[in-house]
PDB file of C-alpha atoms in Angstrom:
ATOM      1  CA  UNK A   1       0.000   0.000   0.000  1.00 56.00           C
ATOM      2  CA  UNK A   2       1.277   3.472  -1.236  1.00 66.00           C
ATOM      3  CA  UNK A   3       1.762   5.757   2.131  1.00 90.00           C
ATOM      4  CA  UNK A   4       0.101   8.650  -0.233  1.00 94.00           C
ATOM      5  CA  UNK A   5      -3.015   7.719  -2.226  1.00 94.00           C
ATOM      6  CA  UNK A   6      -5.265   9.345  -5.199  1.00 94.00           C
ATOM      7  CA  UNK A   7      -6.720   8.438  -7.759  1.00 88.00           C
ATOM      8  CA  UNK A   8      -5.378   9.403 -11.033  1.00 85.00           C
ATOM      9  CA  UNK A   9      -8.233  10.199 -13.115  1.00 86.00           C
ATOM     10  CA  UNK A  10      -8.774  11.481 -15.543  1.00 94.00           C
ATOM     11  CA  UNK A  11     -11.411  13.748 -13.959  1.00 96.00           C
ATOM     12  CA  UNK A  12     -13.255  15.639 -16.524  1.00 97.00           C
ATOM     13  CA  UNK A  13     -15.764  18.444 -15.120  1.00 97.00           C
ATOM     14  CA  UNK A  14     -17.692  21.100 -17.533  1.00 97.00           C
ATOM     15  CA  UNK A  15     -16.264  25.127 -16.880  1.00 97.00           C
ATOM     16  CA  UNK A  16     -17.854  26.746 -13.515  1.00 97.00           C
ATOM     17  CA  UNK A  17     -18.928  23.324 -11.854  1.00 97.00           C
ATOM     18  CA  UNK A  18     -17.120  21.884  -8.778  1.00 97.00           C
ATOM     19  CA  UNK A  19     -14.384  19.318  -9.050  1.00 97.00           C
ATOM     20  CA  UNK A  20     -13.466  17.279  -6.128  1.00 97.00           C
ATOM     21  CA  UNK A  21      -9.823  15.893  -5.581  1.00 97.00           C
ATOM     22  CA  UNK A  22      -9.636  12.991  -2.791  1.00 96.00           C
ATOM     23  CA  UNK A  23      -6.445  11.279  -0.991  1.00 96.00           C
ATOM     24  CA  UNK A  24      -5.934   8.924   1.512  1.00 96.00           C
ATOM     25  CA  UNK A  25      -2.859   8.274   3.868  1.00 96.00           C
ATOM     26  CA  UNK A  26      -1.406   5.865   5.705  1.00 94.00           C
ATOM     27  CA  UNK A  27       0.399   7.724   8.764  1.00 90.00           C
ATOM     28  CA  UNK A  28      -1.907   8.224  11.574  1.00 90.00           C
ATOM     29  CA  UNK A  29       1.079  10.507  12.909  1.00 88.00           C
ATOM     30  CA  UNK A  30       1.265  12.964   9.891  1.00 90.00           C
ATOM     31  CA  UNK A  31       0.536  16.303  11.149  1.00 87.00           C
ATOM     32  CA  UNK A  32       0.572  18.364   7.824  1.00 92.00           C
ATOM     33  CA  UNK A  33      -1.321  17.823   4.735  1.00 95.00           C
ATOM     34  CA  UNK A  34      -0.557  20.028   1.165  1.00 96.00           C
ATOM     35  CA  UNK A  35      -2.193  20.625  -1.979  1.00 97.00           C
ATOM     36  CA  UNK A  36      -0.053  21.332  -5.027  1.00 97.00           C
ATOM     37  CA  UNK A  37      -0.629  21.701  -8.312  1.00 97.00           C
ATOM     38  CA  UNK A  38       1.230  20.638 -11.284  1.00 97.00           C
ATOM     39  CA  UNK A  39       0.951  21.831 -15.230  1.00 97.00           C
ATOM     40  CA  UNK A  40       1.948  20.207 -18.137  1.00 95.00           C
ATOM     41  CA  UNK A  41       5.988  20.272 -17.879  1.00 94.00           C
ATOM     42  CA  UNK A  42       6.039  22.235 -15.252  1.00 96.00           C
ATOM     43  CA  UNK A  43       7.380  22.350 -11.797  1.00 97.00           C
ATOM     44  CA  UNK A  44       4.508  21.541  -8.746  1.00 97.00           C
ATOM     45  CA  UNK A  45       3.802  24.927  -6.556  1.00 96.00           C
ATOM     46  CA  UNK A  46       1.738  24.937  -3.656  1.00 94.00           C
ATOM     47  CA  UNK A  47      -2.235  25.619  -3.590  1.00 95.00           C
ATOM     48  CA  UNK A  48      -3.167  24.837  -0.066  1.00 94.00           C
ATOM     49  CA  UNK A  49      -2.067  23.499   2.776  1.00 94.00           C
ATOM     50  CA  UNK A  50      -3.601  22.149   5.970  1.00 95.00           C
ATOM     51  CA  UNK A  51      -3.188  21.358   9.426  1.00 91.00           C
ATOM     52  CA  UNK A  52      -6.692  20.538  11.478  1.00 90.00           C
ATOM     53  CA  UNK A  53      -9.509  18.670  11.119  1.00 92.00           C
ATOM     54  CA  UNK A  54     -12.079  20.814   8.760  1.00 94.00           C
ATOM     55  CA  UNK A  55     -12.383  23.123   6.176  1.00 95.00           C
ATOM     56  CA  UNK A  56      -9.909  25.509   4.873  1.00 95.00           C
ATOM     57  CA  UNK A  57     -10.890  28.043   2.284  1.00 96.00           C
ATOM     58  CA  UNK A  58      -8.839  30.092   0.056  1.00 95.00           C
ATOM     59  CA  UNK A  59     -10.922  31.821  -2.787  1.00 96.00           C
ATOM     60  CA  UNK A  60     -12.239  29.335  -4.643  1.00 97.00           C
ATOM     61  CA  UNK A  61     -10.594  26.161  -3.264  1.00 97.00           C
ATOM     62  CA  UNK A  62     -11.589  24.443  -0.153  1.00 97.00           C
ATOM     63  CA  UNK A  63      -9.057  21.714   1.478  1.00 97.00           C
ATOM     64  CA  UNK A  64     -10.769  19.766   3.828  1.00 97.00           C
ATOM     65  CA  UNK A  65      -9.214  17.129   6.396  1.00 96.00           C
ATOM     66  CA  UNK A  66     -10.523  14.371   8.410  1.00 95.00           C
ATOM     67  CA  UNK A  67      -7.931  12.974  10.518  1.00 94.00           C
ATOM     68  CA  UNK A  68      -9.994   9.898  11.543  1.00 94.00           C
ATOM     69  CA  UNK A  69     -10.153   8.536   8.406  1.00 94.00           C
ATOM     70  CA  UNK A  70      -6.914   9.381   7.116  1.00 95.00           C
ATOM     71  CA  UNK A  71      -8.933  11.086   4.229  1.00 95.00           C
ATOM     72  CA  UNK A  72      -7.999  15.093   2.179  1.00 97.00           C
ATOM     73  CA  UNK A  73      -9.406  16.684   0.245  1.00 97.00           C
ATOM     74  CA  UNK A  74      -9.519  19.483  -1.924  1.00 97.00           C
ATOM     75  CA  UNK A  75     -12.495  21.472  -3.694  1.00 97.00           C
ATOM     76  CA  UNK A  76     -12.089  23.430  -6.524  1.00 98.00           C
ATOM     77  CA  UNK A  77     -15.082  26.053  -7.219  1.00 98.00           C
ATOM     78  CA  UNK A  78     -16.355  27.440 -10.685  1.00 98.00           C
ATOM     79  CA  UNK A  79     -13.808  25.074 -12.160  1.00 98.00           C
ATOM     80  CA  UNK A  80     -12.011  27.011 -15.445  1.00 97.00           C
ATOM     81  CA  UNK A  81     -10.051  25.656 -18.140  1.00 97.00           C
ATOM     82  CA  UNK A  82      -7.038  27.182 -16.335  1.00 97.00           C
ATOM     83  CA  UNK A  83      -7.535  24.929 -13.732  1.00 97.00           C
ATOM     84  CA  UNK A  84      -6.897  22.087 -16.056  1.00 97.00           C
ATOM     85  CA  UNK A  85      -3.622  20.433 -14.465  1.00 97.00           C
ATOM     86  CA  UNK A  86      -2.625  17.684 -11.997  1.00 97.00           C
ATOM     87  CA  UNK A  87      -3.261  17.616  -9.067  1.00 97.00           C
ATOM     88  CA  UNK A  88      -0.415  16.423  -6.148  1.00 97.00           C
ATOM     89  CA  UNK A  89      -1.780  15.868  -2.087  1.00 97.00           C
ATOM     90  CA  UNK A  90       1.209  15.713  -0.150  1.00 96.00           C
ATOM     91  CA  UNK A  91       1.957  14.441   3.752  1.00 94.00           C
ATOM     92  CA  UNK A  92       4.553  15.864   5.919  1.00 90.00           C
ATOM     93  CA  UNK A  93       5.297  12.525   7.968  1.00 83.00           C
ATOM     94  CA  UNK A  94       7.500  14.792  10.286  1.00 79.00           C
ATOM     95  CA  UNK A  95      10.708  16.331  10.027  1.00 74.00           C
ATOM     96  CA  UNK A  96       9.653  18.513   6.917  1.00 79.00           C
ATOM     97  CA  UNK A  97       9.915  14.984   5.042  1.00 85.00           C
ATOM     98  CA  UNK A  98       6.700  14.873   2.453  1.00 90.00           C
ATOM     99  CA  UNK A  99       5.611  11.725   0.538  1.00 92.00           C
ATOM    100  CA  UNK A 100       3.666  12.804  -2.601  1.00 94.00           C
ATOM    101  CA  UNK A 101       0.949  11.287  -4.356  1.00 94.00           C
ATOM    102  CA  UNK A 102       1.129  10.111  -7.837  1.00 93.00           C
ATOM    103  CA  UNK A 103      -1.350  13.206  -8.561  1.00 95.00           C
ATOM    104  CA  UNK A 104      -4.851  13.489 -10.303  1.00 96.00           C
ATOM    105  CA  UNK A 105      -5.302  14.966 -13.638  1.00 96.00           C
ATOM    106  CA  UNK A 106      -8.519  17.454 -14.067  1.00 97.00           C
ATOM    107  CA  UNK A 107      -9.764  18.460 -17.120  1.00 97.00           C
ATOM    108  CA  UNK A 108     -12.022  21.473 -17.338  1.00 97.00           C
ATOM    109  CA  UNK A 109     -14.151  21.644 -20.571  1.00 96.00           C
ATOM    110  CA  UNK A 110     -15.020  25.284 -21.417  1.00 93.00           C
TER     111      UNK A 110
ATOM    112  CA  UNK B   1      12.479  37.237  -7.746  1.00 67.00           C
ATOM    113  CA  UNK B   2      13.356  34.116  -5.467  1.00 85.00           C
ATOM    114  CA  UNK B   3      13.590  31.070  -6.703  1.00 94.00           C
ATOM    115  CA  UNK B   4      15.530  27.942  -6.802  1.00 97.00           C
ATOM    116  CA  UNK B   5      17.627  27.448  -9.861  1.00 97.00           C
ATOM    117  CA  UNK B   6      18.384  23.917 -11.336  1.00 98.00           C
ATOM    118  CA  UNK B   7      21.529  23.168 -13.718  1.00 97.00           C
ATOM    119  CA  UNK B   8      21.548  21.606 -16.386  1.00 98.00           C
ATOM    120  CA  UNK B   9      17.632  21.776 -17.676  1.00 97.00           C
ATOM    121  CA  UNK B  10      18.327  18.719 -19.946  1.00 98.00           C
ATOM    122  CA  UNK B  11      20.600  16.169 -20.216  1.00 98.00           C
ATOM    123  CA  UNK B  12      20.931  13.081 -22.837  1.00 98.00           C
ATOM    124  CA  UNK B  13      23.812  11.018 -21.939  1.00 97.00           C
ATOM    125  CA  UNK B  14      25.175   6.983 -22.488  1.00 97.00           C
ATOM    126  CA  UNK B  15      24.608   4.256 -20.045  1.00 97.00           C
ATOM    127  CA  UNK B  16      27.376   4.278 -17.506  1.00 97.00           C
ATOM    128  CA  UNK B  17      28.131   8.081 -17.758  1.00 98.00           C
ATOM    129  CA  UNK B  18      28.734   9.975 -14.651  1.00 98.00           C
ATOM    130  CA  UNK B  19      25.649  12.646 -14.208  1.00 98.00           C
ATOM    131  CA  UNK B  20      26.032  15.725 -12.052  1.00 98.00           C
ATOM    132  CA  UNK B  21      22.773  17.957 -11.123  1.00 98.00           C
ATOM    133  CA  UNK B  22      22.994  21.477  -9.433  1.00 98.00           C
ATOM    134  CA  UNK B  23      20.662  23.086  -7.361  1.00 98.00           C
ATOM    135  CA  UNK B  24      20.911  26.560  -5.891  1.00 97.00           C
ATOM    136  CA  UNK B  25      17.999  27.398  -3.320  1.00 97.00           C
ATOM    137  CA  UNK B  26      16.415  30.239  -2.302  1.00 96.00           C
ATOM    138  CA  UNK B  27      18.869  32.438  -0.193  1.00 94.00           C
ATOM    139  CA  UNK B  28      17.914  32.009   3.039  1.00 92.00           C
ATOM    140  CA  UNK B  29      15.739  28.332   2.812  1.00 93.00           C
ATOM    141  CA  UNK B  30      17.815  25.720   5.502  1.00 92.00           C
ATOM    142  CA  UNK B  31      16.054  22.463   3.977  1.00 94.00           C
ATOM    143  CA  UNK B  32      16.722  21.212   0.805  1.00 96.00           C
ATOM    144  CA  UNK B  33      14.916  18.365  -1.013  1.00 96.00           C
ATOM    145  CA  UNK B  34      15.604  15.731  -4.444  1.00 97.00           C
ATOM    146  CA  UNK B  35      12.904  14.377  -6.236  1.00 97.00           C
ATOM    147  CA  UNK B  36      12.642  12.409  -8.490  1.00 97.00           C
ATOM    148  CA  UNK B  37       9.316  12.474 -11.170  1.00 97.00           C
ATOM    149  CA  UNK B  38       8.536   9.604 -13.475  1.00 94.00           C
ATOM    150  CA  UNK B  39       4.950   8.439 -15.063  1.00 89.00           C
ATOM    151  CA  UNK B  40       4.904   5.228 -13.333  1.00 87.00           C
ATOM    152  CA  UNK B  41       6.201   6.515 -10.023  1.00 87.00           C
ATOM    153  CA  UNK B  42       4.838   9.808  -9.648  1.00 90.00           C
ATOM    154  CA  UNK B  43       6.772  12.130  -7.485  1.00 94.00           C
ATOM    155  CA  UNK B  44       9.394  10.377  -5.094  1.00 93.00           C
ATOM    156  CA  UNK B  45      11.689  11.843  -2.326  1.00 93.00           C
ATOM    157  CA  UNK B  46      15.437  10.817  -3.060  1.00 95.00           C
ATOM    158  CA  UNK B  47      16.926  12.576  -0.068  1.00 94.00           C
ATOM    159  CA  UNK B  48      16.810  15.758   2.065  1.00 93.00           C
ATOM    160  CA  UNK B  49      18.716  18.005   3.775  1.00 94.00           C
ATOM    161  CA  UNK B  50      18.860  20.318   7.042  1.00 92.00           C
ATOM    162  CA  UNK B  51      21.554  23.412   7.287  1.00 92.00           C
ATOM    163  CA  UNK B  52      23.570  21.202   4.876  1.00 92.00           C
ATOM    164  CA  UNK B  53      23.238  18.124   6.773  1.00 92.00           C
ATOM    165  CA  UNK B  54      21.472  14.924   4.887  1.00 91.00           C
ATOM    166  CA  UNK B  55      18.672  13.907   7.094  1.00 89.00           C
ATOM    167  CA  UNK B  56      17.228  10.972   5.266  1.00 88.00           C
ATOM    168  CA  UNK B  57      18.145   9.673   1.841  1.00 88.00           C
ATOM    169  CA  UNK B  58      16.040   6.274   2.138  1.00 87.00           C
ATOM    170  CA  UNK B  59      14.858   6.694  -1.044  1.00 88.00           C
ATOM    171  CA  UNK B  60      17.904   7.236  -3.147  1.00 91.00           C
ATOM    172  CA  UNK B  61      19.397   3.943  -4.442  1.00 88.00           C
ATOM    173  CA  UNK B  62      22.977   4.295  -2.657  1.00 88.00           C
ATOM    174  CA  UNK B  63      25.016   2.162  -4.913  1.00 93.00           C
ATOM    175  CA  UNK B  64      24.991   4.494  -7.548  1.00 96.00           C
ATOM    176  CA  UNK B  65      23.224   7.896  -6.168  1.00 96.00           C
ATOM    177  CA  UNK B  66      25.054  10.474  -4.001  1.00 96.00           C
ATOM    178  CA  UNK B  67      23.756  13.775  -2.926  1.00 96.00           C
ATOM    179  CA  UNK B  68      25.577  16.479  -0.945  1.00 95.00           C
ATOM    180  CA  UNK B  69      25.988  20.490   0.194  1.00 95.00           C
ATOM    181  CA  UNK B  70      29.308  21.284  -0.600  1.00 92.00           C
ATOM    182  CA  UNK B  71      27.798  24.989   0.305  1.00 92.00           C
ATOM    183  CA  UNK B  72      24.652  26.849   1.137  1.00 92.00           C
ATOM    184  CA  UNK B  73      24.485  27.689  -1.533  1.00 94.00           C
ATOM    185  CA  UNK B  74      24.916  24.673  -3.757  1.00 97.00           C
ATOM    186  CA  UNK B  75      23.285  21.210  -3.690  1.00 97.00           C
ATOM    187  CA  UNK B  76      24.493  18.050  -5.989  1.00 97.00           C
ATOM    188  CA  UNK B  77      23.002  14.962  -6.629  1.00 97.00           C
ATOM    189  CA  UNK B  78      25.287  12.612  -8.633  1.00 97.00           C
ATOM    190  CA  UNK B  79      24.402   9.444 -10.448  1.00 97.00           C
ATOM    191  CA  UNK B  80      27.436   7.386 -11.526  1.00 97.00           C
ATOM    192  CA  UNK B  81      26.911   5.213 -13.594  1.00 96.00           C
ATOM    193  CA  UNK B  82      24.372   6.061 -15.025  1.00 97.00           C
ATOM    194  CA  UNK B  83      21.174   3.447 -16.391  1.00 97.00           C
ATOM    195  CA  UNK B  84      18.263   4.145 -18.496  1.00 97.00           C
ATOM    196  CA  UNK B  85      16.006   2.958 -15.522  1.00 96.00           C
ATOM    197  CA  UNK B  86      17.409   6.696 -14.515  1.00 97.00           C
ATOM    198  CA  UNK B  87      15.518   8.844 -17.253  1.00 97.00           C
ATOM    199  CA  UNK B  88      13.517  11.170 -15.237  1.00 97.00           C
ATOM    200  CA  UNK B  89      12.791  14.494 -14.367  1.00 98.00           C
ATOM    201  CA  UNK B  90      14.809  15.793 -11.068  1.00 98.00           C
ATOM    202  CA  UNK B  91      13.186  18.306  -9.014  1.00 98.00           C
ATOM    203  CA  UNK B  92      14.811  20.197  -6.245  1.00 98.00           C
ATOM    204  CA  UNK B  93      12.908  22.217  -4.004  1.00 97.00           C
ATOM    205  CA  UNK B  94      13.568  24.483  -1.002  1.00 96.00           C
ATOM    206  CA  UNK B  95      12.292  25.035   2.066  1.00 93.00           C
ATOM    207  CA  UNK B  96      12.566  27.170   5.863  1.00 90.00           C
ATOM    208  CA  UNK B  97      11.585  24.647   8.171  1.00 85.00           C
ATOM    209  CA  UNK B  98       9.709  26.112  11.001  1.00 78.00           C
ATOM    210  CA  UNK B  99       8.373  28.448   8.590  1.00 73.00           C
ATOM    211  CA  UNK B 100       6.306  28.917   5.877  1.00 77.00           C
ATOM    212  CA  UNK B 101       5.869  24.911   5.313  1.00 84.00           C
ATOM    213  CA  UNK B 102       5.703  25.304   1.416  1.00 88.00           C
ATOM    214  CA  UNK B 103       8.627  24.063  -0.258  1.00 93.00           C
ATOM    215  CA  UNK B 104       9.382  25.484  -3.742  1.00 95.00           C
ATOM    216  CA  UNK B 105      10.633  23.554  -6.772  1.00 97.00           C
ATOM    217  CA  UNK B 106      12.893  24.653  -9.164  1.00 98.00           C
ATOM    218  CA  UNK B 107      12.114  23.794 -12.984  1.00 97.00           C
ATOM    219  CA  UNK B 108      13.659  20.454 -12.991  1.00 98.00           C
ATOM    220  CA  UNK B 109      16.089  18.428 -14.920  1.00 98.00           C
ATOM    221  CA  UNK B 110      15.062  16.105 -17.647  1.00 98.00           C
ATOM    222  CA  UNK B 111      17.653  13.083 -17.828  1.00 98.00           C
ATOM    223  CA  UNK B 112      17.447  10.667 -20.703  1.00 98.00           C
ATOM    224  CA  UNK B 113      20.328   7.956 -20.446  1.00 98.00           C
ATOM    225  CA  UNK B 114      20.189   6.142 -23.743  1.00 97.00           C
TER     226      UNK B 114
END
């Protein structure tokens, strides 16, 4: 079992609807949980990141954690074609060391 | 603008060559990470470092990776010799630990090892 899970899509959603993004992990200890984003041949940068049980909300994405069951994840409002990229939940399991995901890829159709 | 700068941006070399990547990370970041990006296996940490000091390198295959700080300022990872199971994109990424958790990625070096 892969400490960091998602699935890899490809999810497809139509321009200004909500995509969701889910991950799993395996840690019970990891403490810090991270959204980043990824475009074709480009480097990863960081969307979110989160640290308690709930919602976080930062414009139009919402990360949300639940610690219990080892479950992120991360909502992405009025979806737009820019969004279109994949997407990479990360775990800090301590120490600043961060297992990755293998990523989902969204598509937004305009 | 900060960012982390990666050295070279591609490389194409034979099987057995010696590779060399550079990193230089944001002035100021103390943590400094390798990754390694393939299709199969996403995203993987290769090793990681604290004020120069490797902290874990568990996932760097030690008979033929190395990774060091000669500097602040400068951060190697060395593959000698080289395979084709190698061909990958390298990330390096930066980091103030106890900080702003985000680490930042430089653009990344494409290997191909023919």
């Amino acid at each position: 079992q892969k400490e960091v899970e998602q699935n890899s899509g490809p999810l497809s959603v139509p321009e200004g609807a909500i995509a969701s993004l889910n991950c799993t992990y395996s840690d019970r200890g990891s403490q810090s949980f991270f959204w980043y984003r990824q475009y074709s041949g480009k480097s990863p940068e960081l969307i979110m990141f989160i640290y308690s049980n709930g919602d976080k909300e930062d414009g139009r994405f919402t990360a949300q954690l639940n610690k219990a069951s080892q479950y992120v994840s991360l909502l992405i409002r009025d979806s737009q074609p820019s969004d279109s990229a994949t997407y990479l939940c990360a775990v800090d399991t301590g120490g600043f060391k961060t297992i990755f995901g293998a990523g989902t890829r969204l598509f937004v159709k305009a | 603008d900060a960012r982390v700068t990666q050295t070279p941006r591609d490389k194409v070399t034979e099987m057995g060559q010696e590779v060399t990547m550079r990193c230089q990370p944001i002035l100021g970041h103390n943590t400094v990470f390798w990754y390694r990006q393939t299709m199969m296996q996403g995203l993987e940490l290769l090793a990681y470092f604290r004020n120069r000091a490797p902290l874990d390198d568990s996932g760097m295959p030690k008979d033929r990776f190395s990774a060091e700080m000669p500097d602040a300022t400068l951060a190697t990872l060395k593959i000698q010799p080289s395979e084709p199971r190698d061909s990958a994109v390298y990330f390096c990424a930066s980091g103030l630990s106890g900080g702003n958790p985000e680490q930042f990625f430089g653009p990344g070096t494409r290997l191909t090892v023919l």
